[in-house]
C-alpha atoms as a PDB file:
ATOM      1  CA  MET A   1       8.373  -3.462 -17.647  1.00  0.00           C
ATOM      2  CA  GLN A   2       4.763  -2.181 -17.047  1.00  0.00           C
ATOM      3  CA  ILE A   3       3.181  -4.089 -13.809  1.00  0.00           C
ATOM      4  CA  LEU A   4      -0.022  -2.277 -13.554  1.00  0.00           C
ATOM      5  CA  GLU A   5      -2.317  -0.493 -15.701  1.00  0.00           C
ATOM      6  CA  VAL A   6      -5.576   1.068 -14.186  1.00  0.00           C
ATOM      7  CA  ARG A   7      -8.054   2.234 -16.937  1.00  0.00           C
ATOM      8  CA  SER A   8     -11.129   4.646 -16.475  1.00  0.00           C
ATOM      9  CA  LEU A   9     -11.571   3.679 -12.445  1.00  0.00           C
ATOM     10  CA  LYS A  10     -14.836   5.092 -11.122  1.00  0.00           C
ATOM     11  CA  LYS A  11     -16.284   5.010  -7.520  1.00  0.00           C
ATOM     12  CA  SER A  12     -19.058   6.733  -6.142  1.00  0.00           C
ATOM     13  CA  PHE A  13     -20.670   6.514  -2.681  1.00  0.00           C
ATOM     14  CA  ASP A  14     -24.224   7.631  -1.945  1.00  0.00           C
ATOM     15  CA  ASN A  15     -24.084   9.552  -5.479  1.00  0.00           C
ATOM     16  CA  THR A  16     -21.055  11.272  -4.678  1.00  0.00           C
ATOM     17  CA  GLU A  17     -18.292  10.351  -7.164  1.00  0.00           C
ATOM     18  CA  VAL A  18     -14.958   9.704  -5.166  1.00  0.00           C
ATOM     19  CA  LEU A  19     -13.212   8.565  -8.163  1.00  0.00           C
ATOM     20  CA  SER A  20     -13.689   9.923 -11.418  1.00  0.00           C
ATOM     21  CA  ASP A  21     -11.652   8.596 -14.610  1.00  0.00           C
ATOM     22  CA  ILE A  22      -8.747   7.401 -13.075  1.00  0.00           C
ATOM     23  CA  SER A  23      -6.069   6.128 -15.259  1.00  0.00           C
ATOM     24  CA  PHE A  24      -2.429   5.448 -14.855  1.00  0.00           C
ATOM     25  CA  THR A  25       0.380   2.921 -15.183  1.00  0.00           C
ATOM     26  CA  LEU A  26       3.067   1.749 -13.276  1.00  0.00           C
ATOM     27  CA  ASP A  27       6.498  -0.157 -13.960  1.00  0.00           C
ATOM     28  CA  GLU A  28       7.905  -3.017 -12.151  1.00  0.00           C
ATOM     29  CA  GLY A  29      10.426  -2.053  -9.484  1.00  0.00           C
ATOM     30  CA  GLN A  30       9.041   1.782  -9.280  1.00  0.00           C
ATOM     31  CA  THR A  31       7.735   3.580  -6.335  1.00  0.00           C
ATOM     32  CA  LEU A  32       4.718   5.698  -7.096  1.00  0.00           C
ATOM     33  CA  SER A  33       3.558   8.281  -4.516  1.00  0.00           C
ATOM     34  CA  ILE A  34      -0.077   9.502  -4.296  1.00  0.00           C
ATOM     35  CA  ILE A  35      -0.337  13.032  -2.830  1.00  0.00           C
ATOM     36  CA  GLY A  36      -3.507  15.321  -2.007  1.00  0.00           C
ATOM     37  CA  SER A  37      -5.898  16.739   0.348  1.00  0.00           C
ATOM     38  CA  SER A  38      -7.955  14.687   2.483  1.00  0.00           C
ATOM     39  CA  GLY A  39     -10.891  13.416   0.623  1.00  0.00           C
ATOM     40  CA  SER A  40      -9.285  13.814  -2.631  1.00  0.00           C
ATOM     41  CA  GLY A  41      -9.840  10.053  -3.175  1.00  0.00           C
ATOM     42  CA  LYS A  42      -6.397   8.609  -2.448  1.00  0.00           C
ATOM     43  CA  THR A  43      -7.314   5.825   0.181  1.00  0.00           C
ATOM     44  CA  THR A  44     -10.373   5.072  -1.852  1.00  0.00           C
ATOM     45  CA  LEU A  45      -8.187   4.093  -4.807  1.00  0.00           C
ATOM     46  CA  LEU A  46      -5.824   2.199  -2.879  1.00  0.00           C
ATOM     47  CA  ARG A  47      -9.088   0.170  -1.161  1.00  0.00           C
ATOM     48  CA  CYS A  48     -10.213  -0.367  -4.803  1.00  0.00           C
ATOM     49  CA  LEU A  49      -6.671  -1.827  -5.742  1.00  0.00           C
ATOM     50  CA  ASN A  50      -6.633  -4.129  -2.989  1.00  0.00           C
ATOM     51  CA  PHE A  51     -10.633  -5.064  -2.971  1.00  0.00           C
ATOM     52  CA  LEU A  52     -11.902  -3.734   0.223  1.00  0.00           C
ATOM     53  CA  GLU A  53     -14.043  -1.617  -2.175  1.00  0.00           C
ATOM     54  CA  PHE A  54     -15.322  -2.427  -5.692  1.00  0.00           C
ATOM     55  CA  ALA A  55     -14.892   0.210  -8.506  1.00  0.00           C
ATOM     56  CA  ASP A  56     -18.207   1.044 -10.163  1.00  0.00           C
ATOM     57  CA  SER A  57     -16.544   1.084 -13.496  1.00  0.00           C
ATOM     58  CA  GLY A  58     -13.117   0.667 -15.165  1.00  0.00           C
ATOM     59  CA  LEU A  59     -10.475  -1.970 -15.538  1.00  0.00           C
ATOM     60  CA  ILE A  60      -7.532  -3.134 -13.798  1.00  0.00           C
ATOM     61  CA  LEU A  61      -4.669  -4.981 -15.934  1.00  0.00           C
ATOM     62  CA  LEU A  62      -1.643  -6.765 -13.908  1.00  0.00           C
ATOM     63  CA  ARG A  63       1.116  -7.375 -16.366  1.00  0.00           C
ATOM     64  CA  GLY A  64      -0.860  -7.120 -19.516  1.00  0.00           C
ATOM     65  CA  GLN A  65      -3.716  -9.343 -18.400  1.00  0.00           C
ATOM     66  CA  LYS A  66      -7.403  -8.390 -17.401  1.00  0.00           C
ATOM     67  CA  PHE A  67      -7.122  -8.359 -13.795  1.00  0.00           C
ATOM     68  CA  PHE A  68     -10.469  -6.987 -12.714  1.00  0.00           C
ATOM     69  CA  ASP A  69     -13.358  -5.645 -14.846  1.00  0.00           C
ATOM     70  CA  ALA A  70     -15.899  -3.877 -12.867  1.00  0.00           C
ATOM     71  CA  ASN A  71     -18.545  -4.949 -15.161  1.00  0.00           C
ATOM     72  CA  ASP A  72     -17.696  -8.783 -14.687  1.00  0.00           C
ATOM     73  CA  ALA A  73     -19.655 -10.103 -11.892  1.00  0.00           C
ATOM     74  CA  ALA A  74     -17.474 -13.114 -11.472  1.00  0.00           C
ATOM     75  CA  ASP A  75     -14.569 -10.702 -10.621  1.00  0.00           C
ATOM     76  CA  ARG A  76     -16.495  -9.839  -7.541  1.00  0.00           C
ATOM     77  CA  SER A  77     -16.656 -13.242  -6.363  1.00  0.00           C
ATOM     78  CA  ASP A  78     -15.232 -14.260  -2.798  1.00  0.00           C
ATOM     79  CA  LYS A  79     -13.096 -16.922  -4.326  1.00  0.00           C
ATOM     80  CA  ALA A  80     -12.080 -14.531  -7.311  1.00  0.00           C
ATOM     81  CA  VAL A  81     -11.285 -11.599  -4.563  1.00  0.00           C
ATOM     82  CA  ARG A  82      -9.102 -14.285  -2.325  1.00  0.00           C
ATOM     83  CA  GLU A  83      -7.046 -14.972  -5.222  1.00  0.00           C
ATOM     84  CA  LYS A  84      -6.518 -11.283  -6.303  1.00  0.00           C
ATOM     85  CA  THR A  85      -5.790  -9.918  -3.017  1.00  0.00           C
ATOM     86  CA  ARG A  86      -2.738 -12.060  -3.097  1.00  0.00           C
ATOM     87  CA  HIS A  87      -1.145  -9.791  -5.589  1.00  0.00           C
ATOM     88  CA  PHE A  88      -1.447  -6.589  -3.638  1.00  0.00           C
ATOM     89  CA  GLY A  89      -0.211  -6.121  -0.145  1.00  0.00           C
ATOM     90  CA  LEU A  90      -1.430  -3.249   2.020  1.00  0.00           C
ATOM     91  CA  VAL A  91      -0.187  -1.570   5.016  1.00  0.00           C
ATOM     92  CA  PHE A  92      -2.635   0.452   6.756  1.00  0.00           C
ATOM     93  CA  GLN A  93      -2.318   3.741   8.526  1.00  0.00           C
ATOM     94  CA  SER A  94      -3.565   2.135  11.963  1.00  0.00           C
ATOM     95  CA  PHE A  95      -1.488  -0.980  11.839  1.00  0.00           C
ATOM     96  CA  ASN A  96      -4.405  -3.318  11.873  1.00  0.00           C
ATOM     97  CA  LEU A  97      -2.615  -6.188  13.725  1.00  0.00           C
ATOM     98  CA  PHE A  98      -4.368  -8.854  15.777  1.00  0.00           C
ATOM     99  CA  PRO A  99      -3.800  -8.464  19.318  1.00  0.00           C
ATOM    100  CA  GLN A 100      -4.208 -11.809  20.373  1.00  0.00           C
ATOM    101  CA  TYR A 101      -0.913 -12.797  18.293  1.00  0.00           C
ATOM    102  CA  THR A 102       2.425 -12.357  18.688  1.00  0.00           C
ATOM    103  CA  ALA A 103       4.488 -10.182  16.029  1.00  0.00           C
ATOM    104  CA  LEU A 104       5.617 -13.487  14.467  1.00  0.00           C
ATOM    105  CA  GLU A 105       2.307 -14.977  14.412  1.00  0.00           C
ATOM    106  CA  ASN A 106       0.762 -11.918  12.586  1.00  0.00           C
ATOM    107  CA  VAL A 107       3.223 -12.100  10.057  1.00  0.00           C
ATOM    108  CA  CYS A 108       2.626 -15.977   9.497  1.00  0.00           C
ATOM    109  CA  LEU A 109      -1.137 -15.942   9.711  1.00  0.00           C
ATOM    110  CA  ALA A 110      -2.264 -15.385   6.350  1.00  0.00           C
ATOM    111  CA  PRO A 111       0.333 -17.531   4.297  1.00  0.00           C
ATOM    112  CA  LYS A 112      -0.649 -20.469   6.651  1.00  0.00           C
ATOM    113  CA  LEU A 113      -4.425 -19.696   6.036  1.00  0.00           C
ATOM    114  CA  HIS A 114      -3.456 -19.937   2.350  1.00  0.00           C
ATOM    115  CA  LEU A 115      -2.001 -23.292   2.603  1.00  0.00           C
ATOM    116  CA  GLU A 116      -4.129 -26.117   1.496  1.00  0.00           C
ATOM    117  CA  LYS A 117      -3.806 -28.972   3.913  1.00  0.00           C
ATOM    118  CA  GLY A 118      -0.357 -27.624   4.361  1.00  0.00           C
ATOM    119  CA  SER A 119       2.404 -30.061   5.654  1.00  0.00           C
ATOM    120  CA  LYS A 120       4.393 -29.227   9.206  1.00  0.00           C
ATOM    121  CA  GLU A 121       7.522 -28.734   6.781  1.00  0.00           C
ATOM    122  CA  GLU A 122       5.636 -25.958   5.070  1.00  0.00           C
ATOM    123  CA  GLU A 123       4.191 -24.344   8.022  1.00  0.00           C
ATOM    124  CA  ARG A 124       8.010 -24.302   9.373  1.00  0.00           C
ATOM    125  CA  ALA A 125       9.203 -22.772   6.178  1.00  0.00           C
ATOM    126  CA  ILE A 126       6.578 -19.863   6.490  1.00  0.00           C
ATOM    127  CA  GLU A 127       7.685 -19.237  10.080  1.00  0.00           C
ATOM    128  CA  GLU A 128      11.260 -19.088   9.141  1.00  0.00           C
ATOM    129  CA  GLU A 129      10.706 -16.638   6.251  1.00  0.00           C
ATOM    130  CA  GLY A 130       8.462 -14.815   8.773  1.00  0.00           C
ATOM    131  CA  ARG A 131      11.509 -14.234  11.230  1.00  0.00           C
ATOM    132  CA  ILE A 132      13.803 -13.519   8.479  1.00  0.00           C
ATOM    133  CA  LEU A 133      11.224 -10.518   7.596  1.00  0.00           C
ATOM    134  CA  LEU A 134      10.999  -9.395  11.194  1.00  0.00           C
ATOM    135  CA  ASP A 135      14.866  -9.676  11.183  1.00  0.00           C
ATOM    136  CA  GLN A 136      14.987  -7.272   8.001  1.00  0.00           C
ATOM    137  CA  MET A 137      12.656  -4.826  10.089  1.00  0.00           C
ATOM    138  CA  GLY A 138      14.974  -4.733  12.904  1.00  0.00           C
ATOM    139  CA  LEU A 139      12.661  -6.547  15.008  1.00  0.00           C
ATOM    140  CA  SER A 140      14.605  -9.822  15.835  1.00  0.00           C
ATOM    141  CA  ASP A 141      14.079  -9.029  19.655  1.00  0.00           C
ATOM    142  CA  ARG A 142      10.291  -8.542  19.305  1.00  0.00           C
ATOM    143  CA  MET A 143       9.079 -11.532  17.474  1.00  0.00           C
ATOM    144  CA  ASP A 144       7.315 -13.101  20.541  1.00  0.00           C
ATOM    145  CA  HIS A 145       6.001  -9.599  21.613  1.00  0.00           C
ATOM    146  CA  TYR A 146       2.311  -8.994  21.356  1.00  0.00           C
ATOM    147  CA  PRO A 147       1.101  -5.579  19.676  1.00  0.00           C
ATOM    148  CA  HIS A 148       0.360  -3.902  23.142  1.00  0.00           C
ATOM    149  CA  GLN A 149       4.168  -4.766  24.140  1.00  0.00           C
ATOM    150  CA  LEU A 150       5.394  -2.590  20.727  1.00  0.00           C
ATOM    151  CA  SER A 151       5.963   0.876  20.030  1.00  0.00           C
ATOM    152  CA  GLY A 152       3.863   2.445  17.129  1.00  0.00           C
ATOM    153  CA  GLY A 153       6.956   2.306  15.019  1.00  0.00           C
ATOM    154  CA  GLN A 154       7.281  -1.568  15.782  1.00  0.00           C
ATOM    155  CA  LYS A 155       3.774  -2.273  15.251  1.00  0.00           C
ATOM    156  CA  GLN A 156       3.925  -0.526  11.589  1.00  0.00           C
ATOM    157  CA  ARG A 157       7.166  -2.670  10.788  1.00  0.00           C
ATOM    158  CA  VAL A 158       5.405  -5.561  11.848  1.00  0.00           C
ATOM    159  CA  SER A 159       2.563  -4.695   9.563  1.00  0.00           C
ATOM    160  CA  ILE A 160       4.940  -4.012   6.599  1.00  0.00           C
ATOM    161  CA  ALA A 161       6.609  -7.675   7.062  1.00  0.00           C
ATOM    162  CA  ARG A 162       3.161  -9.264   7.227  1.00  0.00           C
ATOM    163  CA  ALA A 163       2.295  -7.408   3.907  1.00  0.00           C
ATOM    164  CA  MET A 164       5.743  -8.933   2.395  1.00  0.00           C
ATOM    165  CA  ALA A 165       4.970 -12.555   3.791  1.00  0.00           C
ATOM    166  CA  MET A 166       2.505 -13.134   1.010  1.00  0.00           C
ATOM    167  CA  HIS A 167       4.982 -11.667  -1.589  1.00  0.00           C
ATOM    168  CA  PRO A 168       2.685  -9.268  -3.414  1.00  0.00           C
ATOM    169  CA  ASP A 169       3.411  -8.032  -6.897  1.00  0.00           C
ATOM    170  CA  ILE A 170       2.508  -4.424  -5.248  1.00  0.00           C
ATOM    171  CA  LEU A 171       3.000  -3.256  -1.597  1.00  0.00           C
ATOM    172  CA  CYS A 172       0.655  -0.716  -1.027  1.00  0.00           C
ATOM    173  CA  PHE A 173       0.819   1.917   2.000  1.00  0.00           C
ATOM    174  CA  ASP A 174      -1.887   4.115   3.132  1.00  0.00           C
ATOM    175  CA  GLU A 175      -0.383   7.034   5.027  1.00  0.00           C
ATOM    176  CA  PRO A 176       1.745   4.884   7.017  1.00  0.00           C
ATOM    177  CA  THR A 177       3.312   7.223   9.701  1.00  0.00           C
ATOM    178  CA  SER A 178       0.011   9.167  10.257  1.00  0.00           C
ATOM    179  CA  ALA A 179      -0.408   7.380  13.478  1.00  0.00           C
ATOM    180  CA  LEU A 180       3.091   8.157  14.826  1.00  0.00           C
ATOM    181  CA  ASP A 181       5.231  10.684  16.349  1.00  0.00           C
ATOM    182  CA  PRO A 182       8.118  12.529  14.571  1.00  0.00           C
ATOM    183  CA  GLU A 183      10.777  10.266  15.927  1.00  0.00           C
ATOM    184  CA  LEU A 184       8.805   6.886  15.074  1.00  0.00           C
ATOM    185  CA  THR A 185       8.084   8.316  11.639  1.00  0.00           C
ATOM    186  CA  GLY A 186      11.625   8.227  10.887  1.00  0.00           C
ATOM    187  CA  GLU A 187      12.355   4.666  11.633  1.00  0.00           C
ATOM    188  CA  VAL A 188       9.314   3.684   9.377  1.00  0.00           C
ATOM    189  CA  LEU A 189      10.102   5.974   6.575  1.00  0.00           C
ATOM    190  CA  ARG A 190      14.009   4.286   6.598  1.00  0.00           C
ATOM    191  CA  VAL A 191      12.276   0.918   6.053  1.00  0.00           C
ATOM    192  CA  ILE A 192      10.377   2.078   3.022  1.00  0.00           C
ATOM    193  CA  LYS A 193      13.498   3.595   1.593  1.00  0.00           C
ATOM    194  CA  GLY A 194      15.257   0.336   2.174  1.00  0.00           C
ATOM    195  CA  LEU A 195      12.701  -1.243   0.104  1.00  0.00           C
ATOM    196  CA  ALA A 196      12.524   1.259  -2.745  1.00  0.00           C
ATOM    197  CA  ALA A 197      16.295   1.073  -3.038  1.00  0.00           C
ATOM    198  CA  LYS A 198      15.639  -2.781  -3.638  1.00  0.00           C
ATOM    199  CA  ASN A 199      13.428  -1.794  -6.365  1.00  0.00           C
ATOM    200  CA  THR A 200      10.292  -3.276  -4.666  1.00  0.00           C
ATOM    201  CA  THR A 201       7.133  -2.093  -6.375  1.00  0.00           C
ATOM    202  CA  MET A 202       5.015   0.142  -4.319  1.00  0.00           C
ATOM    203  CA  ILE A 203       2.313   2.596  -4.240  1.00  0.00           C
ATOM    204  CA  ILE A 204       2.399   4.843  -1.263  1.00  0.00           C
ATOM    205  CA  VAL A 205      -0.494   7.139  -0.238  1.00  0.00           C
ATOM    206  CA  THR A 206       1.558   9.851   2.061  1.00  0.00           C
ATOM    207  CA  HIS A 207       1.670  13.465   3.465  1.00  0.00           C
ATOM    208  CA  GLU A 208       5.172  13.341   3.848  1.00  0.00           C
ATOM    209  CA  MET A 209       6.112  15.943   0.703  1.00  0.00           C
ATOM    210  CA  SER A 210       9.994  15.719   1.085  1.00  0.00           C
ATOM    211  CA  PHE A 211       9.776  11.845   1.786  1.00  0.00           C
ATOM    212  CA  ALA A 212       7.676  11.442  -1.558  1.00  0.00           C
ATOM    213  CA  ARG A 213      10.180  13.389  -3.452  1.00  0.00           C
ATOM    214  CA  ASP A 214      13.110  11.622  -2.599  1.00  0.00           C
ATOM    215  CA  VAL A 215      11.620   8.168  -2.341  1.00  0.00           C
ATOM    216  CA  SER A 216       9.239   7.993  -5.609  1.00  0.00           C
ATOM    217  CA  ASP A 217       9.980   7.463  -9.119  1.00  0.00           C
ATOM    218  CA  GLU A 218       6.698   9.329  -9.970  1.00  0.00           C
ATOM    219  CA  ILE A 219       4.163  10.987  -8.338  1.00  0.00           C
ATOM    220  CA  ILE A 220       0.365  11.466  -8.675  1.00  0.00           C
ATOM    221  CA  PHE A 221      -1.461  14.386  -7.441  1.00  0.00           C
ATOM    222  CA  MET A 222      -5.163  14.052  -6.835  1.00  0.00           C
ATOM    223  CA  ASP A 223      -7.885  16.596  -6.058  1.00  0.00           C
ATOM    224  CA  ASN A 224     -11.497  16.018  -5.768  1.00  0.00           C
ATOM    225  CA  GLY A 225     -11.267  12.401  -7.282  1.00  0.00           C
ATOM    226  CA  VAL A 226      -9.150  13.199 -10.294  1.00  0.00           C
ATOM    227  CA  ILE A 227      -5.555  12.697 -11.195  1.00  0.00           C
ATOM    228  CA  VAL A 228      -4.506  16.573 -11.668  1.00  0.00           C
ATOM    229  CA  GLU A 229      -0.854  16.005 -12.358  1.00  0.00           C
ATOM    230  CA  LYS A 230       1.489  12.806 -12.595  1.00  0.00           C
ATOM    231  CA  GLY A 231       5.098  13.099 -13.448  1.00  0.00           C
ATOM    232  CA  PRO A 232       8.766  12.266 -12.202  1.00  0.00           C
ATOM    233  CA  ALA A 233       8.706  12.888  -8.365  1.00  0.00           C
ATOM    234  CA  LYS A 234      11.173  15.781  -8.346  1.00  0.00           C
ATOM    235  CA  ASP A 235       9.178  17.410 -11.333  1.00  0.00           C
ATOM    236  CA  VAL A 236       6.074  17.702  -9.491  1.00  0.00           C
ATOM    237  CA  ILE A 237       7.222  18.819  -6.137  1.00  0.00           C
ATOM    238  CA  ASP A 238       9.756  21.179  -7.477  1.00  0.00           C
ATOM    239  CA  SER A 239       8.150  22.511 -10.557  1.00  0.00           C
ATOM    240  CA  PRO A 240       4.675  21.411 -10.841  1.00  0.00           C
ATOM    241  CA  ARG A 241       2.737  22.532 -14.032  1.00  0.00           C
ATOM    242  CA  ASN A 242      -0.905  22.636 -12.719  1.00  0.00           C
ATOM    243  CA  GLU A 243      -1.811  25.694 -10.785  1.00  0.00           C
ATOM    244  CA  ARG A 244      -3.811  23.377  -8.426  1.00  0.00           C
ATOM    245  CA  THR A 245      -0.973  21.491  -7.660  1.00  0.00           C
ATOM    246  CA  ARG A 246       1.170  24.476  -6.936  1.00  0.00           C
ATOM    247  CA  GLN A 247      -1.398  25.745  -4.434  1.00  0.00           C
ATOM    248  CA  PHE A 248      -1.448  22.496  -2.733  1.00  0.00           C
ATOM    249  CA  LEU A 249       2.326  22.265  -2.258  1.00  0.00           C
ATOM    250  CA  GLU A 250       2.438  26.000  -1.289  1.00  0.00           C
ATOM    251  CA  ASN A 251      -0.300  25.458   1.581  1.00  0.00           C
ATOM    252  CA  TYR A 252       1.655  22.295   2.609  1.00  0.00           C
ATOM    253  CA  SER A 253       4.602  24.212   2.924  1.00  0.00           C
ATOM    254  CA  ARG A 254       3.079  26.928   5.214  1.00  0.00           C
ATOM    255  CA  ASN A 255       1.561  24.305   7.305  1.00  0.00           C
ATOM    256  CA  ALA A 256       4.643  22.019   7.825  1.00  0.00           C
END
């Protein structure tokens, strides 16, 4: 069943068009990876989906219903954005954990903030779910550690648990391994593969081509703010139809 439809999304910065007529769909339980060179618009697209940026024009539908209309000022209000961001969870490449909070407190912070006059029982339930999520990330012995006491891979797994704690419809990753060394990259990719195996709906911006091929149902290749090619993951990586996609993958292979 289709969960997301993006129609004709456009975004410019200082008269430079970063996203140009971006349209695609995503089915529930699918993993979609977005690949492309730096500056191709991948991260801007994720930021627009998570309302860290507002698209200049275009429409986003969630489960067939209008979710965001760039021409509707009401969709940009603080109240509307707070509600909309609950549907998308974003895992940043630089972790973005709060240094003054433990791993468990980082995971539980947003759900507690969204409680309206929450009871002690509700807060305890949030904390218990936080413990379960961190345990699923292999961090049961790190719950009371602060970010400076964690490795990069552990920080990123806390970030994943934090995003999942809000029960988003779609979990988004912005190059989740770019700040990690090869050994730590592997542990984070294993976690994401595990989520894909559980049919978690995900959008992943990544520079890990073999990972994108193995974990994704579909892949989008972007170049200069345009979707150049979209299709089944193995088809795009192994047999790209577009010449620009082929050039990108050949350059990646030479530099890998």
